Amino acid sequence: MSILSLPFLEGYIRMANDGFLQGWHERNGGNLTYRMAEEEVAAARPFFKPQPGDWTDIGVEVPGLAGEYFLATGSGKYFRNVILAPQDNICIAEIDGTGRQYRVVWGLEAGGKPTSEFPTHLMNHSVKKRVTNGEHRVIYHAHTPSLIALTYVLPLTDKAFSQVLWQSATECPVVFPGGVGVVEWMVPGGRDIAIATSKLMEKYDVAVWAHHGLFCSGPDFDITFGLMHTVEKSADIYVRVLSCGQGVRQTITSDNLRAIAREFGVVLREELLD
Ligand code: 13P
Ligand code: ZN
């Protein structure tokens, strides 16, 4: 029996590889974290290092995550290598009793530390754990090319992005009725971008990082990967529309979107509609 055959680790590794195969993870681009359930921690514990890593400052405070355990990609590690050598490219990190520090208890066997976006991931997890009553467990950051392209041509507003993404594929308003939030360009990896993103996560499951990529939150690997996939596909369709060079002759109107919402029993964020 290996830790790698535990279902949550299998699901995590499959998701990382699927993201790589989509072309969202050049080099070390992107990162993925998963808040483990208590029974998953218990099943993994026999495989933990005899001597855990040193306690290290997270850089932000997440008291709501005290004592939690996270699967995380390693900083500078490549998604394409996760499936080949998970133990060297990902880790399990334990959060201390104050929510200020973490230590590695499994993985990154050849050295390293959790993703440089750990502060953003943890602040997002903290918000999402609270607002979903513990339902959300996955935070996923990817360098999705079509969505990134749109951040050069659309106004950097929640409304502009939500409308374009809802209008570019009919089922989008059903998949993310809450819309998407937009963070203007900021230096990645630090406290400021973590705070800005986590504020958006109070109301959205999707945050666009201008000229950089996308953050998605969800309860499990399927739903979170599916959300990223749907948003990026919709962005890709809009890029193709613009590439035709004719402008947009017709689209799905705000009233059409309201009709979809009524039929499918979802509530669209009205302030994002015309
Ligand atoms: P890491 O390799 O530290 O996860 O950074 C990749 C990235 O996408 C930063 O935004
Ligand atoms: Zn990135």
Coordinates of C-alpha atoms in Angstrom, one line a residue, residues 2-217:
S2 CA 1.4 3.4 -1.0
I3 CA 0.1 6.9 -0.1
L4 CA -0.3 7.4 -3.9
S5 CA -3.2 5.0 -4.1
L6 CA -5.3 7.0 -1.7
P7 CA -8.3 8.3 -3.8
F8 CA -7.8 12.0 -2.9
L9 CA -4.1 11.8 -4.1
E10 CA -5.1 10.0 -7.3
G11 CA -7.8 12.6 -8.0
Y12 CA -5.3 15.4 -7.4
I13 CA -2.6 13.9 -9.6
R14 CA -5.1 13.3 -12.4
M15 CA -6.3 16.9 -12.2
A16 CA -2.8 18.2 -12.4
N17 CA -2.0 16.1 -15.4
D18 CA -5.3 17.0 -17.1
G19 CA -4.4 20.7 -16.7
F20 CA -1.0 20.1 -18.2
L21 CA -2.5 18.3 -21.2
Q22 CA -4.8 21.3 -21.8
G23 CA -1.8 23.5 -22.2
W24 CA -2.4 25.6 -19.1
H25 CA 0.9 24.8 -17.3
E26 CA 4.0 25.7 -19.3
R27 CA 7.1 25.1 -17.3
N28 CA 6.2 25.7 -13.6
G29 CA 3.1 27.7 -14.4
G30 CA 0.0 27.3 -12.2
N31 CA -0.6 25.7 -8.8
L32 CA -3.2 23.5 -7.1
T33 CA -4.1 23.1 -3.5
Y34 CA -6.6 20.8 -1.8
R35 CA -7.9 21.0 1.8
M36 CA -7.9 17.4 3.1
A37 CA -10.8 15.9 5.0
E38 CA -10.1 14.5 8.5
E39 CA -10.4 10.9 7.3
E40 CA -8.0 11.6 4.5
V41 CA -5.4 13.0 6.9
A42 CA -5.8 9.9 9.1
A43 CA -5.3 7.6 6.0
A44 CA -2.2 9.6 4.9
R45 CA -0.6 10.0 8.4
P46 CA 1.2 6.6 8.4
F47 CA 3.2 7.8 5.3
F48 CA 4.2 11.2 6.8
K49 CA 7.9 12.0 7.2
P50 CA 9.4 10.8 10.5
Q51 CA 10.8 14.3 10.9
P52 CA 8.5 17.0 9.5
G53 CA 9.9 20.2 7.9
D54 CA 10.5 23.4 9.9
W55 CA 7.6 25.6 10.8
T56 CA 7.7 28.5 8.2
D57 CA 5.8 31.8 8.1
I58 CA 2.9 31.7 5.5
G59 CA 3.1 35.5 5.1
V60 CA -0.6 36.0 5.8
E61 CA -2.8 35.0 8.7
V62 CA -5.4 32.3 8.2
P63 CA -6.7 31.4 11.7
G64 CA -9.8 29.7 10.2
L65 CA -7.4 27.1 8.7
A66 CA -5.6 26.3 12.0
G67 CA -4.7 22.6 12.1
E68 CA -5.8 21.9 8.5
Y69 CA -3.7 19.9 6.1
F70 CA -3.3 20.8 2.4
L71 CA -2.0 19.0 -0.7
A72 CA 0.0 21.6 -2.7
T73 CA 2.2 21.8 -5.8
G74 CA 5.8 22.7 -5.1
S75 CA 7.1 26.1 -6.1
G76 CA 9.1 25.9 -9.3
K77 CA 7.9 22.4 -9.9
Y78 CA 6.4 21.4 -13.3
F79 CA 2.8 20.1 -13.6
R80 CA 4.0 17.7 -16.3
N81 CA 6.2 16.0 -13.8
V82 CA 3.6 15.5 -11.1
I83 CA 2.2 12.2 -12.6
L84 CA 5.8 10.9 -13.0
A85 CA 7.1 11.6 -9.5
P86 CA 4.4 13.0 -7.2
Q87 CA 6.6 12.7 -4.1
D88 CA 9.1 15.1 -5.6
N89 CA 6.7 17.7 -7.0
I90 CA 3.9 18.0 -4.6
C91 CA 3.5 18.0 -0.8
I92 CA 1.2 17.8 2.2
A93 CA 1.6 20.9 4.4
E94 CA 0.2 21.2 7.9
I95 CA -1.0 24.6 9.2
D96 CA -0.2 25.4 12.8
G97 CA -2.6 26.3 15.6
T98 CA -2.5 30.0 14.9
G99 CA -2.8 30.0 11.1
R100 CA 0.5 31.9 10.7
Q101 CA 2.9 29.0 9.8
Y102 CA 3.0 25.8 7.9
R103 CA 5.4 22.8 7.8
V104 CA 5.8 20.1 5.1
V105 CA 4.8 16.6 6.5
W106 CA 5.0 14.6 3.2
G107 CA 6.5 15.0 -0.3
L108 CA 9.0 17.4 -1.9
E109 CA 11.5 14.7 -1.2
A110 CA 14.2 16.2 -3.4
G111 CA 13.7 19.5 -1.6
G112 CA 11.6 22.6 -2.2
K113 CA 8.7 24.4 -0.7
P114 CA 4.9 24.8 -1.5
T115 CA 3.9 27.1 -4.4
S116 CA 4.8 30.8 -4.2
E117 CA 1.1 31.4 -4.4
F118 CA 0.5 29.6 -1.1
P119 CA -0.6 32.9 0.6
T120 CA -3.3 33.5 -2.1
H121 CA -4.4 29.8 -2.0
L122 CA -4.7 29.8 1.8
M123 CA -6.5 33.1 2.0
N124 CA -8.9 31.9 -0.7
H125 CA -9.4 28.6 1.2
S126 CA -10.1 30.5 4.3
V127 CA -12.8 32.6 2.7
K128 CA -14.3 29.7 0.8
K129 CA -14.3 27.4 3.9
R130 CA -16.3 30.1 5.7
V131 CA -18.8 31.1 3.0
T132 CA -19.5 27.5 1.8
N133 CA -19.7 26.0 5.4
G134 CA -16.7 23.9 4.6
E135 CA -17.9 22.6 1.2
H136 CA -15.2 24.0 -1.0
R137 CA -11.8 22.2 -0.8
V138 CA -10.0 22.9 -4.1
I139 CA -8.2 26.1 -5.2
Y140 CA -6.7 26.0 -8.7
H141 CA -4.6 28.5 -10.5
A142 CA -3.8 28.0 -14.2
H143 CA -2.3 30.0 -17.1
T144 CA -5.3 29.7 -19.4
P145 CA -4.2 31.4 -22.7
S146 CA -7.5 32.7 -24.2
L147 CA -8.6 34.1 -20.9
I148 CA -5.2 35.8 -20.5
A149 CA -5.5 37.2 -24.1
L150 CA -8.9 38.8 -23.2
T151 CA -7.3 40.7 -20.3
Y152 CA -5.5 42.8 -23.0
V153 CA -8.6 43.8 -24.9
L154 CA -11.6 43.9 -22.5
P155 CA -12.1 46.5 -19.7
L156 CA -10.8 45.0 -16.5
T157 CA -14.2 44.9 -14.8
D158 CA -16.2 42.1 -13.3
K159 CA -19.2 43.1 -15.5
A160 CA -17.3 43.1 -18.8
F161 CA -15.7 39.7 -18.2
S162 CA -18.8 38.1 -16.7
Q163 CA -20.9 39.2 -19.7
V164 CA -18.5 38.2 -22.4
L165 CA -18.0 34.8 -20.7
W166 CA -21.7 34.2 -20.2
Q167 CA -22.5 35.2 -23.8
S168 CA -19.8 33.1 -25.5
A169 CA -21.3 29.7 -24.7
T170 CA -24.9 29.1 -23.8
E171 CA -24.3 26.9 -20.8
C172 CA -21.9 29.3 -19.0
P173 CA -24.5 31.2 -17.0
V174 CA -25.6 27.8 -15.6
V175 CA -22.0 26.7 -14.8
F176 CA -21.0 30.0 -13.1
P177 CA -24.1 32.0 -12.4
G178 CA -22.3 34.1 -9.9
G179 CA -20.0 35.5 -12.6
V180 CA -16.3 36.2 -12.3
G181 CA -14.2 38.8 -10.5
V182 CA -11.2 40.6 -11.9
V183 CA -8.0 41.6 -10.2
E184 CA -6.0 44.2 -12.0
W185 CA -2.3 43.4 -12.8
M186 CA -0.4 42.9 -9.6
V187 CA 3.0 41.3 -8.6
P188 CA 2.3 37.6 -8.2
G189 CA 3.2 35.6 -5.1
G190 CA 2.7 38.1 -2.4
R191 CA 0.4 39.3 0.4
D192 CA -1.3 42.2 -1.7
I193 CA -2.5 39.9 -4.5
A194 CA -3.6 37.4 -1.9
I195 CA -5.8 40.0 -0.1
A196 CA -7.2 41.3 -3.4
T197 CA -8.1 37.8 -4.7
S198 CA -9.6 36.6 -1.4
K199 CA -11.9 39.7 -1.3
L200 CA -13.3 38.6 -4.7
M201 CA -13.7 35.0 -3.4
E202 CA -16.2 36.3 -0.9
K203 CA -18.7 36.4 -3.8
Y204 CA -17.2 34.7 -6.8
D205 CA -15.8 31.1 -7.5
V206 CA -13.7 32.5 -10.3
A207 CA -11.1 35.3 -10.2
V208 CA -9.3 36.6 -13.3
W209 CA -5.7 37.8 -12.8
A210 CA -5.0 40.4 -15.5
H211 CA -2.2 39.4 -17.9
H212 CA -1.5 36.3 -15.8
G213 CA -4.3 33.6 -15.4
L214 CA -7.2 32.4 -13.5
F215 CA -8.2 31.2 -10.0
C216 CA -11.1 28.8 -9.5
S217 CA -12.6 27.4 -6.3

